[in-house]
Amino acid sequence: MSEPLLQVDDLVVSFTGARRGWFGPRSELRAVDGVSFSVAPGEVLGLVGESGCGKSTTARAICRLVAPHSGRVRFAGTDLLTLTGSALRTARRGLQMVFQDPFASLDPRYTCRRIIAEPLEGFGLASGEQARQRVDQLMQQVGLDPSMADRYPHEFSGGQRQRIGIARALAAEPQVLLCDEPVSALDVSVQAQIINLLLELRRELGLAMVFIAHDLAVVRHVADRIAVMYAGRIVEQAPADTLFANPRHPYTEALLAAIPIPDPTAPAIISQISGEPPSPHQAWAGHCAFAPRCPHATEACHSGAPELITEADGRIHRCPPRQA
Amino acid sequence: MGRYLLKRLIQAPIVLFLIVTCSFVLVRLAPGGPFDAERKVPPEVEAALNEQYHLDESIPMQYGRFLLDLAQGDLGPAIKYPGRSVNAIIADRLPPTLLLGGYALALAVLIGVTVGVIGARLYNTVFDHASMVFALLGISIPMFVVGPLLLLAFQTQWRLVSPPGEYGPSFAYLSLAALCLAAPFAARIARLCRAGMLEVVNQDFARTARAKGVPEWRIVTVHCLRGALTPVVSFLGPAVASVLTGSLVVESIFLLKGLGWEFVFSAINRDYTLVIGTVIVYSSLLIIANLIVDLCYGLLDPRVRYD
Amino acid sequence: MTETAPGLSPGAAAWRRLRRNPLAMGGLVITVVVVVMCAFAPLFSGHDPGYQRHWVGALTPGSSHIDCLRENRLIPGQAPDVSPQDLSAATTITLAADESSYREYRIIPDTEGRIRRIAGSQGELDELVLNQAALARVALIDGSRGRNLAPLSLRRGEAPPVPLFDGSAAVVLEVATEARIASYTAQLNNGVVSAVQRSGTALPEGIVITGDRITGMEADGRSITTWHLLGTDIEGRALFARILYGGRISLLVGAVATLVSLLIGVTYGAVAGYVGGRTDRVLMAGVDVLYGLPFMFLVIVLLSFFGSNILLLFAALGAVQWLTMARIVRGQILGLREADFVAAARLAGTPAHIVILRHLVPNSFGPIVVYASLTVPIVILEESFLAFIGLSASFGDGQVHSWGALVKTGVDSLGSDGSFAWLLLWPSLVMAATLIALNVLGDGIRDALDPKLSRGAA
């Protein structure tokens, strides 16, 4: 296994809320609670979990769009969390993001050309005529007609806008692309196009990716390895095929069971998890966060915090072996 | 809510202190003294006057003395009124101003809310359009234009009111002045109230009430007015400040010798102590009024949280 | 898709919506007309707004009078100096001058406005009767103002039958005792006076006649008069010109003070909103405290103690208005700061100040423009309010005043009988029309930029 390009160690992100009472302590919200993973060059890691589990916050903390509370993010040999100011700006050039909402991620007052050229300007990669040509080239690369470069975002369709967002990320010549649910705001018909585009770019440019989704079905086509997040923690991490074939964590099982099977004759096995996801205000108070909703929970799950278990097939998870 | 109130109560003296210091510094930094305007004051008389009012001391000394007196509620002697204290003059001048200002605010709210509500109920009718045109005129035409015209019509031409005599102004005369002062605020309130009503009237709860057969007047007064009044109440805070400012001109147009008139007079005549005294009184009025408005706001809209 | 028509930017779309709003467009047209007329005032009025002709006094709109100067010189060897008009092309100029003898009476009022003393050159009088033959002119004690009086009688201890004093300590009546009109003729040669005659007698020294004595003037048989669209004020100054030049002050104060408030408010609000956290809380607590200050009172104190010059006025009125602007901008930026396109810009290596300047502020432009456009009329109103209580800024040796001061003059001249009403009417009308236009325009801009309405129209 080669040296990881991006290594995240014990990342914690917390937000402070309102004070309790007049002079009480501010409440603390742990959105990300000790997440660790690594991405090798050219590898695609899928990050899956239900909304609110902290997967987007993880991505934003990695590139310092939100300030992490503690932990370490090593990217291409430098620790991003110790950098500030312009050093940070240059260091994270190789780490670009594709956002979920293609409407909100494009400045409505910028033309397509200005949007794509922004990283060129910001990192001093190209200017003037050179920048024009680069933008045209990037637009072609993501399947946009360069003649539309002078239009405003609202004149493009959702899928086209997402292509602009991808072109902007590519303009910085990144090594890792953080895709934060890049297709979940799009029509189903368009989703496949964007996923194919991303896969194509990965092949052409050898990009590594962290691909975030709330839906295992989407990730299955893209990811080499999949990490499943629940309540701010990674509960299971495994190579994609292994995970699908043989999930270890009951939460992963539940997610897999939720994937619709496109076969009307197949027996409908609907296994649903009851209850609500825990409020992020609650800490892991010494027990498994999933235990209250887990169909297999034992006495032990409610008392002791589950340890990370690493298995021989490269699988890492947080659920002790249970009796069949 | 309690915490918010506490915060505002702590804030109030800070604001007052800032104003006191601000006006003191402004007044003392200005070139020239209070006796410069009088041409024939001999130097020895001026020196004696300066000594009497402690103007010969250093500025920090004067400031300290001033704060000390102020802490005891003493605003000092008035410079342009020999033998009278600022406290006495303010006690004399404040009632007409309070009367005029309160009357005008009440008129503004009454007229504004009535016109606004009717305008919203009769949306897009002649009444609605006419009232909005009047509101626009009210906002755009300065009260010092309206005032003399009102006087010209009611006092000179039709002789319906007479100027204030020995026992103060008549009710009709005061009403005229209050109307002049209230006009721009009534106009703004009418616009706010109409817009607020229009937003609320078609919301689900109003439609539900209508479907349940609740009479229209009850929908308007009970269900909608509350929502429509929220922007009006939040406007009242700044409006109090503007009414007080407006009373400066209205008092001078209508020859009502209140605090506003006194303030302009003292500012132009550089009566140091009287200027600072009136500014302090005005600021206190403003702070109290804003506190009351904030409280009303909370009562009216339970969604508003104070933090 | 081969069509490559450039798209409509959000600004262009708003402008298109504004154009469809007739009321707002009316406001825009009036605003533009007023601004252009004030900015290019000399093109629209040939009169000097500060030139006093006390002998002319207040003339009703549309009146004309002989266009002479305060001092008129016809001196051989020099160009004729008798009119603001260029008479150098004429060959003959004739002047009719009132050379009656006058007797001066000084009328002194008591505190109640009744006549306390009538002092003539022969001593004190109890009564002064002015009949048709002995028409009088009034001058203030410093001789700066004049108007002709109808026949009347003044009695000691009684109030004068017409408003006479206007708050002054004393007035001088000049009463004609013997009427005599003299006629002067000047010959011109290439724009230079060659000879001056009085009723046929040559005057080698030439003549100097004050404007108040001139009763007629002709150049080559053409009567030299001038005309005032809106009449003149009590000092004989052209009202139309005064409104145009005064508008320069009012509009300038409105625009510059708004710019000042924009500059402070946008910077302050943008920093508070973008930095957030503790900085934001401290900055906004400061704004809250400042909101409690009775700013207009402090401005009045400032202007009355430091003298009202126009720079101070800009700063003071701008300082009053920036608080709301800061709040609006801060609220906008606070919301936008979390937007993905801002995150994208940061990831694109754009430094913070550029993010604020190029992404955050432009996207808050709508509310900023709306608030700024509604601030202009507020500032103009505030300036006029200050002018009304005697704290006006002025141009041109204190002779050109803002609209508020003109209205104040109008109110003061109104008297108890409503005479000189045009002196109040026209400045008020122009000012109100401008304020209405600006308000309507501001409302229109708000509607045009309102995302709710724009979604409905799309």
Short mmCIF file of N, CA and C in Angstrom, two decimals, chain A residues 119-207:
data_model
loop_
_atom_site.label_atom_id
_atom_site.label_comp_id
_atom_site.label_asym_id
_atom_site.label_seq_id
_atom_site.Cartn_x
_atom_site.Cartn_y
_atom_site.Cartn_z
N PRO A 119 -10.04 30.27 -9.20
CA PRO A 119 -8.82 29.63 -8.66
C PRO A 119 -7.57 29.98 -9.46
N LEU A 120 -7.74 30.17 -10.77
CA LEU A 120 -6.58 30.52 -11.60
C LEU A 120 -5.97 31.82 -11.09
N GLU A 121 -6.89 32.76 -10.75
CA GLU A 121 -6.46 34.06 -10.25
C GLU A 121 -5.94 33.93 -8.82
N GLY A 122 -6.70 33.20 -8.01
CA GLY A 122 -6.38 33.08 -6.59
C GLY A 122 -5.03 32.44 -6.35
N PHE A 123 -4.67 31.47 -7.18
CA PHE A 123 -3.38 30.80 -6.99
C PHE A 123 -2.35 31.26 -8.00
N GLY A 124 -2.73 32.27 -8.79
CA GLY A 124 -1.77 32.80 -9.76
C GLY A 124 -1.36 31.78 -10.80
N LEU A 125 -2.31 30.94 -11.24
CA LEU A 125 -1.96 29.88 -12.18
C LEU A 125 -1.95 30.36 -13.62
N ALA A 126 -2.84 31.29 -13.92
CA ALA A 126 -2.91 31.80 -15.28
C ALA A 126 -3.64 33.14 -15.26
N SER A 127 -3.37 33.95 -16.26
CA SER A 127 -4.12 35.20 -16.35
C SER A 127 -4.27 35.60 -17.80
N GLY A 128 -5.14 36.56 -18.04
CA GLY A 128 -5.33 37.09 -19.39
C GLY A 128 -5.78 36.03 -20.38
N GLU A 129 -5.14 36.04 -21.55
CA GLU A 129 -5.52 35.14 -22.63
C GLU A 129 -5.32 33.68 -22.23
N GLN A 130 -4.25 33.46 -21.46
CA GLN A 130 -3.95 32.11 -20.99
C GLN A 130 -5.11 31.57 -20.14
N ALA A 131 -5.63 32.45 -19.27
CA ALA A 131 -6.74 32.05 -18.41
C ALA A 131 -7.98 31.75 -19.25
N ARG A 132 -8.18 32.56 -20.27
CA ARG A 132 -9.34 32.34 -21.16
C ARG A 132 -9.27 30.95 -21.77
N GLN A 133 -8.10 30.62 -22.27
CA GLN A 133 -7.94 29.32 -22.93
C GLN A 133 -8.12 28.19 -21.93
N ARG A 134 -7.59 28.40 -20.74
CA ARG A 134 -7.69 27.37 -19.71
C ARG A 134 -9.17 27.15 -19.34
N VAL A 135 -9.92 28.25 -19.21
CA VAL A 135 -11.33 28.12 -18.88
C VAL A 135 -12.06 27.36 -19.98
N ASP A 136 -11.77 27.72 -21.25
CA ASP A 136 -12.42 27.02 -22.37
C ASP A 136 -12.11 25.53 -22.30
N GLN A 137 -10.85 25.24 -22.02
CA GLN A 137 -10.42 23.84 -21.98
C GLN A 137 -11.13 23.10 -20.84
N LEU A 138 -11.19 23.76 -19.66
CA LEU A 138 -11.85 23.13 -18.52
C LEU A 138 -13.33 22.88 -18.80
N MET A 139 -13.95 23.85 -19.49
CA MET A 139 -15.37 23.69 -19.80
C MET A 139 -15.59 22.49 -20.70
N GLN A 140 -14.70 22.35 -21.68
CA GLN A 140 -14.82 21.19 -22.57
C GLN A 140 -14.61 19.90 -21.79
N GLN A 141 -13.66 19.96 -20.87
CA GLN A 141 -13.32 18.78 -20.09
C GLN A 141 -14.52 18.27 -19.28
N VAL A 142 -15.35 19.21 -18.79
CA VAL A 142 -16.50 18.79 -17.99
C VAL A 142 -17.77 18.71 -18.83
N GLY A 143 -17.62 18.85 -20.15
CA GLY A 143 -18.76 18.66 -21.03
C GLY A 143 -19.64 19.88 -21.17
N LEU A 144 -19.04 21.07 -21.09
CA LEU A 144 -19.81 22.30 -21.32
C LEU A 144 -19.32 22.96 -22.59
N ASP A 145 -20.23 23.64 -23.28
CA ASP A 145 -19.86 24.35 -24.49
C ASP A 145 -19.18 25.67 -24.09
N PRO A 146 -17.91 25.87 -24.47
CA PRO A 146 -17.20 27.10 -24.05
C PRO A 146 -17.89 28.38 -24.52
N SER A 147 -18.77 28.28 -25.50
CA SER A 147 -19.44 29.50 -25.97
C SER A 147 -20.45 30.02 -24.94
N MET A 148 -20.72 29.21 -23.91
CA MET A 148 -21.68 29.66 -22.89
C MET A 148 -20.97 30.31 -21.70
N ALA A 149 -19.68 30.57 -21.88
CA ALA A 149 -18.87 31.02 -20.74
C ALA A 149 -19.34 32.35 -20.16
N ASP A 150 -19.99 33.18 -21.01
CA ASP A 150 -20.35 34.50 -20.50
C ASP A 150 -21.74 34.56 -19.91
N ARG A 151 -22.31 33.41 -19.67
CA ARG A 151 -23.64 33.39 -19.06
C ARG A 151 -23.55 33.36 -17.54
N TYR A 152 -24.69 33.68 -16.93
CA TYR A 152 -24.75 33.68 -15.47
C TYR A 152 -25.32 32.35 -14.98
N PRO A 153 -25.01 31.97 -13.75
CA PRO A 153 -25.43 30.65 -13.25
C PRO A 153 -26.92 30.36 -13.45
N HIS A 154 -27.78 31.39 -13.29
CA HIS A 154 -29.20 31.09 -13.35
C HIS A 154 -29.65 30.68 -14.75
N GLU A 155 -28.76 30.87 -15.72
CA GLU A 155 -29.13 30.48 -17.08
C GLU A 155 -28.77 29.04 -17.40
N PHE A 156 -28.17 28.35 -16.42
CA PHE A 156 -27.79 26.95 -16.64
C PHE A 156 -28.73 26.04 -15.88
N SER A 157 -28.79 24.77 -16.32
CA SER A 157 -29.60 23.79 -15.60
C SER A 157 -28.80 23.27 -14.42
N GLY A 158 -29.45 22.53 -13.54
CA GLY A 158 -28.80 22.02 -12.34
C GLY A 158 -27.55 21.22 -12.66
N GLY A 159 -27.68 20.30 -13.64
CA GLY A 159 -26.55 19.47 -14.01
C GLY A 159 -25.40 20.29 -14.57
N GLN A 160 -25.76 21.27 -15.42
CA GLN A 160 -24.72 22.13 -16.00
C GLN A 160 -24.01 22.93 -14.92
N ARG A 161 -24.81 23.40 -13.94
CA ARG A 161 -24.21 24.17 -12.85
C ARG A 161 -23.22 23.31 -12.06
N GLN A 162 -23.60 22.03 -11.85
CA GLN A 162 -22.69 21.17 -11.12
C GLN A 162 -21.41 20.95 -11.94
N ARG A 163 -21.54 20.92 -13.25
CA ARG A 163 -20.35 20.79 -14.10
C ARG A 163 -19.45 22.01 -13.93
N ILE A 164 -20.09 23.20 -13.83
CA ILE A 164 -19.29 24.42 -13.61
C ILE A 164 -18.52 24.30 -12.30
N GLY A 165 -19.23 23.82 -11.26
CA GLY A 165 -18.59 23.65 -9.96
C GLY A 165 -17.40 22.70 -10.04
N ILE A 166 -17.55 21.64 -10.83
CA ILE A 166 -16.46 20.68 -10.98
C ILE A 166 -15.30 21.32 -11.74
N ALA A 167 -15.65 22.08 -12.79
CA ALA A 167 -14.59 22.74 -13.56
C ALA A 167 -13.81 23.71 -12.69
N ARG A 168 -14.54 24.41 -11.80
CA ARG A 168 -13.86 25.35 -10.90
C ARG A 168 -12.89 24.59 -9.99
N ALA A 169 -13.34 23.44 -9.47
CA ALA A 169 -12.47 22.67 -8.59
C ALA A 169 -11.24 22.18 -9.36
N LEU A 170 -11.46 21.78 -10.61
CA LEU A 170 -10.34 21.27 -11.41
C LEU A 170 -9.34 22.36 -11.75
N ALA A 171 -9.83 23.60 -11.84
CA ALA A 171 -8.97 24.70 -12.23
C ALA A 171 -7.78 24.83 -11.30
N ALA A 172 -7.97 24.45 -10.04
CA ALA A 172 -6.88 24.57 -9.07
C ALA A 172 -5.88 23.42 -9.20
N GLU A 173 -6.12 22.50 -10.15
CA GLU A 173 -5.26 21.34 -10.37
C GLU A 173 -5.08 20.54 -9.08
N PRO A 174 -6.19 20.04 -8.52
CA PRO A 174 -6.12 19.36 -7.22
C PRO A 174 -5.65 17.92 -7.36
N GLN A 175 -5.23 17.35 -6.19
CA GLN A 175 -4.92 15.93 -6.13
C GLN A 175 -6.08 15.16 -5.50
N VAL A 176 -6.79 15.87 -4.60
CA VAL A 176 -7.93 15.24 -3.95
C VAL A 176 -9.16 16.11 -4.18
N LEU A 177 -10.25 15.46 -4.55
CA LEU A 177 -11.51 16.18 -4.72
C LEU A 177 -12.44 15.74 -3.60
N LEU A 178 -12.90 16.71 -2.80
CA LEU A 178 -13.87 16.39 -1.76
C LEU A 178 -15.25 16.62 -2.37
N CYS A 179 -15.97 15.53 -2.65
CA CYS A 179 -17.29 15.69 -3.27
C CYS A 179 -18.34 15.55 -2.19
N ASP A 180 -18.97 16.69 -1.83
CA ASP A 180 -19.95 16.69 -0.74
C ASP A 180 -21.34 16.46 -1.32
N GLU A 181 -21.77 15.23 -1.34
CA GLU A 181 -23.06 14.86 -1.94
C GLU A 181 -23.26 15.55 -3.28
N PRO A 182 -22.38 15.32 -4.23
CA PRO A 182 -22.42 16.13 -5.46
C PRO A 182 -23.64 15.86 -6.32
N VAL A 183 -24.36 14.78 -6.09
CA VAL A 183 -25.50 14.51 -6.97
C VAL A 183 -26.84 14.52 -6.25
N SER A 184 -26.84 14.67 -4.93
CA SER A 184 -28.11 14.48 -4.23
C SER A 184 -29.10 15.61 -4.49
N ALA A 185 -28.65 16.76 -5.00
CA ALA A 185 -29.60 17.83 -5.30
C ALA A 185 -30.07 17.78 -6.75
N LEU A 186 -29.64 16.76 -7.47
CA LEU A 186 -29.92 16.72 -8.91
C LEU A 186 -31.03 15.71 -9.23
N ASP A 187 -31.61 15.89 -10.40
CA ASP A 187 -32.59 14.91 -10.89
C ASP A 187 -31.89 13.57 -11.06
N VAL A 188 -32.67 12.52 -10.88
CA VAL A 188 -32.08 11.18 -10.98
C VAL A 188 -31.44 10.98 -12.34
N SER A 189 -32.07 11.49 -13.40
CA SER A 189 -31.55 11.29 -14.74
C SER A 189 -30.19 11.95 -14.92
N VAL A 190 -29.97 13.03 -14.17
CA VAL A 190 -28.73 13.77 -14.32
C VAL A 190 -27.64 13.19 -13.43
N GLN A 191 -28.08 12.57 -12.32
CA GLN A 191 -27.12 12.05 -11.35
C GLN A 191 -26.07 11.16 -12.02
N ALA A 192 -26.56 10.24 -12.88
CA ALA A 192 -25.65 9.29 -13.50
C ALA A 192 -24.62 10.00 -14.36
N GLN A 193 -25.08 11.06 -15.07
CA GLN A 193 -24.15 11.80 -15.93
C GLN A 193 -23.01 12.39 -15.11
N ILE A 194 -23.37 12.99 -13.98
CA ILE A 194 -22.35 13.65 -13.17
C ILE A 194 -21.41 12.60 -12.57
N ILE A 195 -21.97 11.47 -12.13
CA ILE A 195 -21.12 10.43 -11.56
C ILE A 195 -20.16 9.90 -12.62
N ASN A 196 -20.69 9.70 -13.83
CA ASN A 196 -19.82 9.24 -14.91
C ASN A 196 -18.72 10.25 -15.21
N LEU A 197 -19.10 11.55 -15.17
CA LEU A 197 -18.11 12.58 -15.41
C LEU A 197 -17.00 12.50 -14.37
N LEU A 198 -17.39 12.34 -13.10
CA LEU A 198 -16.40 12.29 -12.04
C LEU A 198 -15.48 11.07 -12.21
N LEU A 199 -16.08 9.93 -12.60
CA LEU A 199 -15.27 8.72 -12.78
C LEU A 199 -14.29 8.89 -13.93
N GLU A 200 -14.80 9.54 -14.99
CA GLU A 200 -13.96 9.80 -16.16
C GLU A 200 -12.76 10.67 -15.78
N LEU A 201 -13.06 11.74 -15.01
CA LEU A 201 -11.99 12.65 -14.60
C LEU A 201 -10.98 11.92 -13.71
N ARG A 202 -11.51 11.04 -12.88
CA ARG A 202 -10.62 10.28 -12.02
C ARG A 202 -9.66 9.45 -12.87
N ARG A 203 -10.20 8.81 -13.90
CA ARG A 203 -9.36 8.00 -14.79
C ARG A 203 -8.32 8.87 -15.50
N GLU A 204 -8.81 10.00 -16.06
CA GLU A 204 -7.91 10.85 -16.85
C GLU A 204 -6.83 11.49 -16.01
N LEU A 205 -7.24 12.04 -14.83
CA LEU A 205 -6.33 12.88 -14.06
C LEU A 205 -5.73 12.15 -12.86
N GLY A 206 -6.16 10.92 -12.63
CA GLY A 206 -5.66 10.18 -11.47
C GLY A 206 -6.03 10.83 -10.16
N LEU A 207 -7.23 11.44 -10.11
CA LEU A 207 -7.67 12.14 -8.91
C LEU A 207 -8.03 11.18 -7.79
#
